[in-house]
């Protein structure tokens, strides 16, 4: 079994596995060359050969322990016709935001084979290519809260005011929206696993805007539905958010095998909050990577030391790779992680 | 003694004190009428009669337990001639950001009497007006890290990349900048206390972007210098940041009497992290306030219940009042807090 899958399952590893959120993308010259100036993100995702190639670029360059499909959390709702575009320098923008119960009709049952056949096609191309090396592919979906925040706000938001207003003041409509989006996440994750993904990550990037009480009451049930539905697929489930220090226990409780930790929470503290019941993924500050190797090395060593005491540790950044990251620094980081002695603890080699 | 000052000092109160960060400002119709469309924030701050009137507006409307001087954390560096403007809808913008040691010359020793006489004048007008009622005035300053982040980035920033790059890669320059900004904060806080401020708040709004290790090594010393310097003035010191859940113990350790807590961390957990050694201020989600009274009431009652077990609790929002907040909701919130039974614990009436 790959070290990545073993660490996710809190089993012995030969070395600490490492991959990076947003490892495929703008920071790579070969990505910029391939994408050029043309086409939208949705266009690129809809071209299976192109999406597969982009997915594979960082695996070839860095020798990371996992690929993650080049796609976007908004792909299913976009493909369902909700009216989403990715605006450069802004993010997902929704022309007609979700406002009333009538908008639920704009989210009909989601059939990946009909709406996003290119996602499965890209995943099959990637897994075929990776089969000889044994490097697994991670499939992913946006968690219901984070996707809902874009649909309700109409775009990226700092305060999430409209989203919270709906959550607090129209709890039935909110629950219906999140339940619908849970079905979307389940459908695309199942599709990606059927196409060869060996692990899945649920991105609840903005859940950290919520109090633990509000997360528990209004968000956790929908995310738990997603994670329960994919439990039977036999692949590890990673659950990640940013600024979610106070929610780590709840992210685990929702049904994760691995909880992603941003850079703010030391891994030892994250382990305490998750009760040691899950593996942890993380958690180098992406900003430290842009500051050069001198900033990276001591912080990475500290994280490796903390990770060695965990039941399972997947090295990653605390959030996605930033666009002005130097690939040479990431390459050295992968080498550093791979050269570290494998954990001697419960995760250690037999 | 006022209930606000008593709670800050962990002494008995007759009722739970309450004030709101950014209680003076755009959400108030009387503020919009007074400011009209004319002049910049720095213009308004430089007019002592206008700044005093704006400061007093929320005290009159809400009957809050403290006033906070209408000003901005960038006022001292602006007045020193660094070249800052407040751009509507953006925030502080710096035309020539801080980049090298030569830029330290653009931050000469700060003399409030010469550079910002209007700040002391406004504070004197406010304290004279408030004297009969016994409502105290809170003075404030930006903490070195948060002010530095604007000077180094050139404006508001999501990732603080340049700031962190300087912190990580040029530690001597970084320390010199923060030490200089500590002196600025000390000078303006002393000036405000001399002019009648009965408490001070140090705003380290963006410190939550840092890991605890980086905060401890690269930020805490400068903030501790500020808080130590004002300790001798005999006024309570409040230390606040957003997203600082992992830093609460360090915010207290830096020398605070009160630690401000954003809405993400339940007060009981914040008390655990600060070792029960300080009073706590907070922590209702400002977004809940914009969602109406139905969202506010249960959350406020929960916070009051948690606060009643603390050695000292000042009710506040977890961050500033948002511009589209309904004043009628804040008015009901003040009434709810004031009607709550005073804490029966260590903070209770004798």
XYZ file of C-alpha atoms in Angstrom:
700
model
C 0.000 0.000 0.000
C 1.192 3.537 -0.679
C 2.570 5.488 2.249
C -0.123 8.093 1.682
C -2.968 5.594 2.049
C -1.224 3.891 4.947
C -0.817 7.178 6.856
C -4.481 8.028 6.198
C -5.379 4.669 7.722
C -2.973 5.100 10.648
C -0.905 2.172 9.483
C 2.904 1.880 9.319
C 4.698 3.870 6.601
C 8.154 3.601 5.076
C 8.475 7.398 4.992
C 6.226 10.359 5.756
C 3.928 10.973 2.766
C 3.547 14.480 1.360
C 1.350 16.258 -1.168
C 0.215 19.852 -1.480
C -3.208 21.347 -1.819
C -3.305 23.270 -5.126
C -0.060 21.535 -6.169
C -1.321 21.673 -9.771
C -1.709 25.232 -10.893
C -0.370 28.657 -11.524
C 2.879 28.357 -9.521
C 4.156 25.768 -12.059
C 5.748 27.077 -15.288
C 4.634 23.937 -17.142
C 1.051 24.648 -16.077
C 1.242 28.235 -17.303
C 2.730 27.010 -20.572
C -0.050 24.472 -21.021
C -2.927 26.756 -20.109
C -1.479 29.821 -21.806
C -3.854 32.736 -21.701
C -6.757 30.854 -23.184
C -9.956 29.432 -21.799
C -11.576 29.382 -18.417
C -10.933 26.978 -15.571
C -14.217 25.269 -16.381
C -13.034 24.869 -19.994
C -9.807 23.229 -18.855
C -11.612 20.917 -16.452
C -13.986 19.868 -19.233
C -11.040 18.675 -21.371
C -10.094 15.303 -19.831
C -6.686 15.059 -21.511
C -5.764 18.573 -20.417
C -7.086 18.120 -16.881
C -5.235 14.812 -16.570
C -1.989 16.349 -17.775
C -2.289 19.250 -15.312
C -3.050 16.755 -12.539
C 0.092 14.794 -13.358
C 2.512 17.732 -13.665
C 3.283 18.125 -9.952
C 3.565 14.354 -9.488
C 6.286 14.263 -12.141
C 8.081 17.359 -10.918
C 7.969 16.802 -7.171
C 7.467 13.091 -6.670
C 4.637 13.804 -4.259
C 2.820 10.844 -2.749
C -0.588 11.671 -4.183
C -2.189 13.377 -7.158
C -5.320 15.447 -6.727
C -7.669 15.835 -9.662
C -7.451 19.201 -11.397
C -10.974 20.509 -10.949
C -12.892 22.940 -8.759
C -15.415 22.637 -5.958
C -17.899 24.626 -8.067
C -17.787 22.244 -11.046
C -20.926 20.223 -10.127
C -23.189 23.242 -9.481
C -21.796 24.945 -12.581
C -22.436 21.836 -14.664
C -25.942 21.602 -13.243
C -26.586 25.003 -14.803
C -26.763 27.180 -11.702
C -24.837 29.925 -13.453
C -21.325 30.089 -12.030
C -18.216 31.578 -13.571
C -14.677 31.685 -12.226
C -13.498 35.277 -12.540
C -9.713 35.760 -12.628
C -8.410 37.364 -9.448
C -11.822 37.090 -7.818
C -13.013 33.498 -7.658
C -16.402 31.893 -8.258
C -19.110 34.409 -9.126
C -22.812 33.529 -9.293
C -24.959 35.758 -11.480
C -28.222 34.934 -9.729
C -27.530 33.975 -6.124
C -29.580 31.474 -4.181
C -32.214 33.418 -2.258
C -35.505 31.525 -1.865
C -36.965 28.022 -1.848
C -37.725 28.433 -5.557
C -33.970 28.404 -6.179
C -33.858 24.768 -5.037
C -35.337 23.951 -8.461
C -32.079 25.226 -9.961
C -30.297 22.342 -8.180
C -31.993 19.239 -9.632
C -30.675 15.767 -8.754
C -27.101 15.594 -9.986
C -26.042 12.884 -12.417
C -22.262 13.010 -12.924
C -22.366 10.705 -15.956
C -24.655 13.149 -17.745
C -23.392 16.455 -16.402
C -19.670 15.982 -15.782
C -18.548 12.929 -17.784
C -15.180 14.677 -18.252
C -14.427 14.423 -14.517
C -14.563 10.650 -14.544
C -12.720 10.561 -17.865
C -9.889 12.684 -16.464
C -9.715 10.537 -13.337
C -9.471 7.387 -15.473
C -6.674 8.864 -17.575
C -4.772 9.864 -14.439
C -5.164 6.566 -12.648
C -4.116 4.638 -15.751
C -1.008 6.756 -16.008
C -0.219 6.463 -12.302
C -0.916 2.741 -12.004
C 2.698 1.610 -12.566
C 4.033 3.938 -9.871
C 1.296 3.161 -7.376
C 0.737 6.871 -6.683
C -2.903 7.271 -5.654
C -5.330 9.878 -6.960
C -7.355 11.983 -4.496
C -10.871 12.903 -5.571
C -12.579 15.851 -3.949
C -15.752 17.843 -3.477
C -16.752 21.122 -1.875
C -18.523 20.652 1.441
C -22.135 21.834 1.496
C -21.447 24.932 3.628
C -18.620 26.278 1.507
C -20.428 25.703 -1.797
C -23.587 27.218 -0.294
C -21.652 30.297 0.780
C -20.754 31.023 -2.855
C -24.285 30.338 -4.078
C -25.894 32.527 -1.416
C -23.370 35.400 -1.393
C -22.976 35.412 -5.160
C -19.189 35.240 -4.839
C -16.318 35.133 -2.374
C -17.123 36.825 0.909
C -15.230 37.996 3.923
C -18.073 38.085 6.425
C -20.533 35.559 4.922
C -23.403 37.811 6.029
C -26.095 36.562 3.659
C -25.097 32.958 4.266
C -25.274 33.334 8.019
C -28.507 35.310 7.780
C -30.123 32.417 5.925
C -28.632 29.881 8.322
C -29.847 31.791 11.382
C -33.191 33.110 10.133
C -34.428 30.530 7.609
C -33.216 27.254 9.079
C -35.539 25.065 6.977
C -34.487 26.608 3.674
C -30.856 26.443 4.811
C -31.131 22.765 5.710
C -32.791 21.997 2.377
C -30.012 23.772 0.472
C -27.262 21.989 2.407
C -28.958 18.635 1.989
C -29.164 19.191 -1.772
C -25.507 20.152 -1.916
C -24.639 17.092 0.168
C -26.247 14.971 -2.560
C -24.134 16.773 -5.165
C -20.952 16.069 -3.188
C -21.893 12.419 -2.709
C -22.602 11.987 -6.432
C -19.317 13.485 -7.608
C -17.234 11.697 -4.973
C -18.775 8.345 -5.873
C -18.134 9.077 -9.533
C -14.487 9.939 -8.897
C -13.921 6.842 -6.765
C -15.547 4.667 -9.419
C -13.112 6.238 -11.880
C -10.148 5.269 -9.732
C -9.698 7.843 -6.959
C -8.201 6.037 -3.956
C -9.002 8.725 -1.370
C -11.355 11.698 -1.154
C -11.067 15.139 0.395
C -14.061 17.214 1.439
C -13.121 20.910 1.300
C -15.042 23.027 3.800
C -12.684 25.899 3.264
C -14.779 28.635 4.912
C -16.378 26.708 7.796
C -13.922 28.457 10.119
C -16.174 31.541 9.946
C -18.654 29.749 12.222
C -18.882 29.243 15.961
C -18.690 25.603 17.070
C -22.362 25.735 18.119
C -23.491 27.002 14.731
C -21.308 24.501 12.881
C -22.677 21.635 14.953
C -26.312 22.636 14.521
C -26.389 23.890 10.952
C -23.478 22.427 8.976
C -22.247 19.179 10.491
C -25.376 17.146 9.608
C -24.939 17.767 5.858
C -21.199 17.094 5.893
C -21.757 13.964 7.980
C -24.248 12.783 5.360
C -21.576 13.111 2.683
C -18.882 11.372 4.697
C -21.226 8.558 5.744
C -22.310 7.993 2.141
C -18.752 7.558 0.925
C -17.665 5.463 3.921
C -18.784 2.320 2.119
C -16.482 2.992 -0.820
C -13.482 1.850 1.177
C -11.329 4.923 0.587
C -9.927 7.256 3.262
C -11.879 10.463 3.782
C -9.993 13.713 4.459
C -11.960 16.644 5.921
C -10.360 20.071 5.647
C -11.043 23.711 6.437
C -9.106 26.926 7.097
C -9.253 28.715 10.435
C -11.096 25.719 11.828
C -9.048 25.358 15.029
C -12.175 25.321 17.179
C -13.931 22.866 14.839
C -11.267 20.152 14.576
C -13.096 17.792 16.908
C -16.320 18.334 14.982
C -14.603 17.808 11.614
C -13.496 14.418 12.934
C -16.899 13.690 14.448
C -18.526 14.339 11.055
C -16.915 11.105 9.880
C -13.354 11.735 8.699
C -10.412 9.364 8.654
C -8.022 12.311 8.287
C -8.522 15.887 9.459
C -6.709 18.672 7.621
C -5.167 21.279 9.917
C -4.223 24.812 8.908
C -0.919 26.352 10.084
C -2.413 28.158 13.061
C -2.875 25.047 15.221
C 0.189 23.046 16.256
C -0.311 19.390 15.305
C 0.042 18.249 18.904
C -2.828 20.523 19.905
C -4.849 19.369 16.886
C -4.311 15.778 18.013
C -5.612 16.668 21.466
C -8.732 18.263 19.988
C -9.458 15.323 17.693
C -8.947 12.850 20.501
C -6.211 10.986 18.645
C -8.929 9.159 16.742
C -7.914 10.325 13.265
C -4.807 10.922 11.178
C -3.830 14.565 10.636
C -2.819 16.338 7.448
C -0.765 19.519 7.411
C 0.329 22.075 8.316
C 3.083 24.367 7.020
C 2.162 28.040 6.528
C 1.940 28.549 2.722
C 3.305 32.068 3.274
C 6.484 30.611 4.771
C 7.053 28.725 1.515
C 6.984 31.978 -0.457
C 9.583 33.421 1.949
C 12.239 30.925 0.817
C 14.019 27.845 2.088
C 15.422 29.554 5.179
C 11.873 30.095 6.397
C 10.694 26.645 5.351
C 13.306 24.320 6.812
C 12.971 24.966 10.571
C 9.183 25.082 10.358
C 8.994 21.862 8.320
C 11.306 20.082 10.772
C 9.153 21.189 13.661
C 6.040 19.837 11.921
C 7.774 16.526 11.145
C 8.742 16.213 14.802
C 5.185 16.864 15.923
C 3.827 14.562 13.232
C 6.022 11.696 14.356
C 3.972 11.415 17.553
C 0.657 11.136 15.695
C -1.192 7.929 14.837
C -0.936 9.054 11.204
C 0.573 12.117 9.540
C 0.275 13.297 5.935
C 2.568 16.265 5.374
C 0.931 19.155 3.527
C 0.635 22.907 3.669
C -1.980 24.450 5.914
C -3.796 25.772 2.821
C -3.194 25.767 -0.927
C 0.099 26.519 -2.681
C 0.243 30.286 -3.339
C 0.712 31.453 -6.960
C 4.115 33.075 -6.363
C 5.608 29.985 -4.762
C 9.024 28.966 -6.084
C 8.824 25.338 -7.333
C 12.448 24.806 -6.271
C 11.469 25.416 -2.645
C 8.606 22.934 -2.841
C 10.952 20.384 -4.426
C 13.409 20.736 -1.530
C 10.523 20.444 0.907
C 9.404 17.144 -0.610
C 12.974 15.865 -0.340
C 13.214 16.994 3.278
C 9.985 15.219 4.204
C 10.990 12.054 2.382
C 14.427 12.038 4.018
C 12.997 12.314 7.525
C 13.078 9.114 9.547
C 9.692 7.370 9.425
C 7.719 7.799 12.624
C 8.867 5.474 15.381
C 5.476 5.627 17.079
C 2.235 3.841 16.283
C 2.689 4.860 12.614
C 6.242 3.483 12.414
C 7.406 0.677 10.189
C 6.850 -2.777 11.631
C -16.146 52.449 40.062
C -17.865 51.818 36.757
C -18.946 48.281 36.049
C -16.729 48.303 32.958
C -13.578 49.114 34.903
C -14.565 46.714 37.686
C -15.025 43.838 35.243
C -11.679 44.626 33.625
C -10.105 44.391 37.090
C -12.020 41.227 37.970
C -13.896 42.999 40.726
C -17.603 42.785 41.586
C -20.070 44.460 39.227
C -23.692 45.549 39.614
C -24.471 44.371 36.096
C -22.528 42.963 33.135
C -20.867 45.864 31.280
C -21.173 46.109 27.498
C -19.678 48.185 24.693
C -19.062 47.462 21.022
C -15.949 47.703 18.924
C -16.682 50.225 16.126
C -19.816 51.342 18.002
C -19.221 54.839 16.579
C -19.479 54.806 12.831
C -21.329 54.101 9.670
C -24.090 51.927 11.095
C -25.480 54.986 12.983
C -27.737 57.388 11.050
C -26.578 60.275 13.270
C -22.982 59.481 12.291
C -23.802 59.471 8.587
C -25.678 62.763 9.016
C -22.719 64.350 10.791
C -20.029 63.095 8.432
C -22.112 63.549 5.302
C -20.143 62.821 2.179
C -17.332 65.177 3.032
C -13.787 64.710 4.235
C -11.622 61.744 5.003
C -11.463 59.759 8.208
C -8.195 61.487 9.030
C -9.910 64.874 8.511
C -12.669 63.911 10.934
C -10.211 62.625 13.527
C -8.239 65.875 13.280
C -11.327 67.894 14.244
C -11.573 67.411 18.024
C -15.149 68.651 18.346
C -16.301 66.369 15.526
C -14.347 63.358 16.805
C -15.704 63.903 20.315
C -19.280 64.145 19.063
C -18.905 60.937 17.029
C -17.390 59.226 20.066
C -20.362 60.234 22.218
C -23.132 59.273 19.770
C -23.291 55.563 20.628
C -23.030 56.307 24.356
C -26.116 58.494 24.123
C -28.056 56.111 21.886
C -27.249 52.806 23.527
C -26.215 53.599 27.087
C -23.129 51.458 26.631
C -20.710 51.221 29.552
C -17.721 52.739 27.783
C -16.885 55.168 25.010
C -14.005 54.486 22.643
C -12.257 57.410 21.010
C -13.184 57.918 17.351
C -9.823 57.524 15.656
C -7.890 54.906 13.701
C -4.903 52.689 14.397
C -3.083 54.343 11.458
C -3.406 57.902 12.831
C 0.069 58.059 14.470
C 2.022 56.772 11.424
C -0.087 58.962 9.150
C 0.566 62.005 11.337
C 4.280 61.180 11.356
C 4.212 61.630 7.604
C 4.611 58.026 6.458
C 2.105 58.550 3.688
C -1.100 56.724 4.549
C -4.567 57.300 3.234
C -7.823 55.569 4.136
C -9.486 54.571 0.890
C -13.251 54.027 1.037
C -14.186 50.387 0.700
C -10.532 49.338 0.889
C -8.899 50.501 4.114
C -5.478 51.984 4.845
C -3.295 52.330 1.760
C 0.393 53.232 1.896
C 1.844 54.833 -1.237
C 5.454 53.872 -0.486
C 5.512 50.716 1.598
C 8.169 49.942 4.207
C 10.832 47.826 2.496
C 14.345 48.487 3.834
C 16.197 49.777 6.870
C 16.260 53.218 5.248
C 12.480 53.340 5.730
C 13.014 53.436 9.501
C 13.966 57.094 9.003
C 10.391 57.688 7.901
C 9.297 56.725 11.435
C 11.093 59.279 13.633
C 10.390 59.413 17.387
C 6.706 60.188 17.784
C 5.582 63.211 19.803
C 1.790 63.187 20.165
C 1.659 66.791 21.408
C 3.282 67.974 18.212
C 1.882 65.474 15.714
C -1.595 64.576 16.982
C -2.667 67.318 19.444
C -6.247 66.769 18.233
C -6.326 63.258 19.710
C -5.712 64.521 23.253
C -8.092 67.432 22.639
C -10.876 65.086 21.549
C -10.243 62.816 24.538
C -10.467 65.805 26.893
C -13.738 66.946 25.350
C -15.189 63.437 25.673
C -14.080 62.864 29.250
C -15.401 66.274 30.303
C -18.767 65.462 28.771
C -18.842 61.973 30.283
C -17.645 62.969 33.761
C -21.134 63.432 35.283
C -22.272 60.005 34.119
C -19.088 58.222 35.138
C -18.870 56.439 31.745
C -15.170 55.799 31.056
C -13.343 56.483 27.809
C -11.200 53.757 26.215
C -8.054 54.906 24.431
C -6.478 52.652 21.852
C -3.556 51.955 19.572
C -2.697 49.524 16.813
C -0.346 46.771 17.928
C 3.056 46.785 16.205
C 2.359 43.704 14.053
C -0.948 44.917 12.645
C 0.330 48.437 11.894
C 3.487 46.921 10.380
C 1.401 44.680 8.131
C -0.201 47.755 6.513
C 3.137 49.554 6.190
C 4.894 46.551 4.656
C 2.072 45.294 2.408
C 1.031 48.768 1.333
C -2.595 48.062 2.224
C -4.962 45.430 3.567
C -3.815 41.903 2.829
C -5.292 38.475 2.949
C -2.092 36.452 3.119
C 0.380 38.963 4.628
C 3.080 37.564 2.335
C 5.459 40.524 2.342
C 5.033 40.987 6.082
C 5.809 37.364 6.815
C 8.686 37.355 4.327
C 10.310 40.235 6.223
C 9.582 38.594 9.582
C 11.047 35.270 8.484
C 13.947 36.439 6.304
C 15.039 39.786 7.757
C 14.521 39.318 11.487
C 16.681 42.282 12.525
C 14.890 44.737 10.267
C 11.565 43.288 11.366
C 12.434 43.654 15.052
C 13.585 47.244 14.508
C 10.313 48.095 12.743
C 8.185 46.532 15.459
C 10.191 48.211 18.201
C 9.700 51.577 16.511
C 5.957 50.941 16.195
C 5.848 49.875 19.847
C 7.204 53.314 20.748
C 4.475 54.904 18.639
C 1.797 52.883 20.429
C 3.253 53.736 23.836
C 3.352 57.450 23.027
C -0.233 57.661 21.818
C -1.618 55.510 24.645
C 0.156 57.640 27.283
C -1.187 60.753 25.587
C -4.747 59.423 25.597
C -4.556 58.350 29.244
C -3.159 61.757 30.235
C -6.141 63.253 28.423
C -8.554 61.195 30.476
C -8.820 57.709 28.973
C -9.557 55.274 31.822
C -8.629 52.075 29.923
C -6.697 51.188 26.790
C -7.131 48.597 24.064
C -4.280 47.316 21.922
C -5.685 46.156 18.573
C -3.639 43.356 17.005
C -6.402 42.654 14.544
C -4.420 40.491 12.120
C -2.104 38.603 14.500
C -4.320 35.553 13.989
C -2.534 34.995 10.662
C 0.516 33.743 12.589
C 1.447 30.431 14.151
C 1.896 30.536 17.926
C 5.652 29.978 17.481
C 6.009 32.892 15.085
C 3.869 35.151 17.259
C 5.912 34.302 20.339
C 9.270 34.826 18.641
C 8.563 37.790 16.369
C 5.575 39.749 17.660
C 5.040 39.212 21.366
C 8.182 41.110 22.483
C 7.049 44.361 20.863
C 3.482 44.072 22.136
C 4.769 43.196 25.596
C 6.897 46.346 25.511
C 3.777 48.414 24.848
C 1.711 46.752 27.541
C 4.521 46.980 30.105
C 5.037 50.660 29.375
C 1.408 51.495 30.025
C 1.123 49.239 33.077
C 2.312 52.064 35.302
C -0.537 54.328 34.205
C -2.991 52.451 36.384
C -5.587 51.740 33.682
C -6.780 48.315 32.524
C -5.178 47.026 29.338
C -7.304 45.127 26.810
C -5.494 43.040 24.175
C -7.525 42.012 21.139
C -7.173 40.193 17.821
C -9.364 38.291 15.331
C -8.853 34.596 14.635
C -6.449 34.477 17.563
C -7.845 31.364 19.211
C -4.418 29.726 19.340
C -2.802 32.932 20.649
C -5.113 33.719 23.570
C -2.629 32.531 26.182
C 0.135 34.544 24.535
C -2.065 37.660 24.314
C -2.504 37.394 28.077
C 1.166 36.617 28.638
C 2.088 39.789 26.737
C 0.717 41.740 29.687
C -3.038 42.200 29.353
C -5.645 42.624 32.074
C -8.392 41.730 29.615
C -8.145 39.543 26.514
C -10.590 40.155 23.684
C -12.028 36.971 22.164
C -13.556 36.662 18.712
C -16.764 34.663 18.181
C -15.010 31.469 17.125
C -13.803 30.483 20.607
C -16.377 29.785 23.325
C -15.601 31.921 26.402
C -15.196 28.858 28.609
C -12.492 27.556 26.283
C -10.889 31.005 26.109
C -10.769 31.048 29.911
C -9.016 27.694 29.887
C -6.418 28.933 27.400
C -5.743 32.124 29.354
C -5.445 30.226 32.612
C -8.222 32.223 34.282
C -5.661 34.957 34.952
C -7.404 37.702 32.982
C -10.868 39.068 32.341
C -12.361 38.303 28.926
C -14.147 40.583 26.478
C -16.550 39.370 23.833
C -17.750 37.528 21.899
C -20.960 37.664 19.835
C -20.606 37.069 16.070
C -21.119 40.492 14.406
C -22.774 38.676 11.504
C -25.442 37.342 13.874
C -26.315 40.938 14.759
C -27.008 41.739 11.108
C -29.309 38.705 10.929
C -31.784 40.246 13.392
C -32.934 39.800 16.976
C -33.979 36.194 16.527
C -30.368 35.317 15.770
C -28.976 37.562 18.501
C -30.995 36.608 21.555
C -30.086 32.906 22.017
C -26.428 33.570 21.192
C -26.204 36.513 23.589
C -27.824 34.512 26.394
C -25.359 31.697 25.837
C -22.447 34.155 26.072
C -23.864 35.731 29.222
C -24.146 32.290 30.796
C -20.556 31.454 29.905
C -19.393 34.897 31.034
C -20.996 34.487 34.435
C -18.403 31.844 35.295
C -15.456 34.087 34.433
C -13.408 36.158 36.862
C -14.407 39.174 34.759
C -16.553 39.565 31.635
C -17.044 42.596 29.411
C -19.750 41.885 26.842
C -18.801 42.894 23.308
C -18.968 41.581 19.776
C -16.190 39.317 18.555
C -15.113 42.007 16.076
C -16.366 45.451 15.055
C -19.987 46.434 14.396
C -20.706 45.842 10.692
C -21.936 48.788 8.589
C -25.349 47.289 7.823
C -26.151 46.582 11.466
C -29.601 47.731 12.600
C -29.162 50.092 15.596
C -32.455 48.841 17.037
C -30.965 45.357 17.390
C -27.875 46.673 19.178
C -30.123 48.708 21.490
C -32.082 45.567 22.454
C -28.795 43.734 22.958
C -27.544 46.355 25.423
C -30.845 46.075 27.299
C -30.597 42.285 27.372
C -27.062 42.382 28.767
C -27.971 44.988 31.360
C -31.045 43.052 32.459
C -29.063 39.847 32.996
C -28.392 38.963 36.623
C -24.898 40.062 37.645
C -22.468 37.165 37.865
C -22.826 35.220 41.081
C -19.241 33.984 40.901
C -15.999 35.722 41.727
C -17.198 38.722 39.727
C -20.517 38.920 41.623
C -21.652 41.804 43.803
C -20.493 41.549 47.413
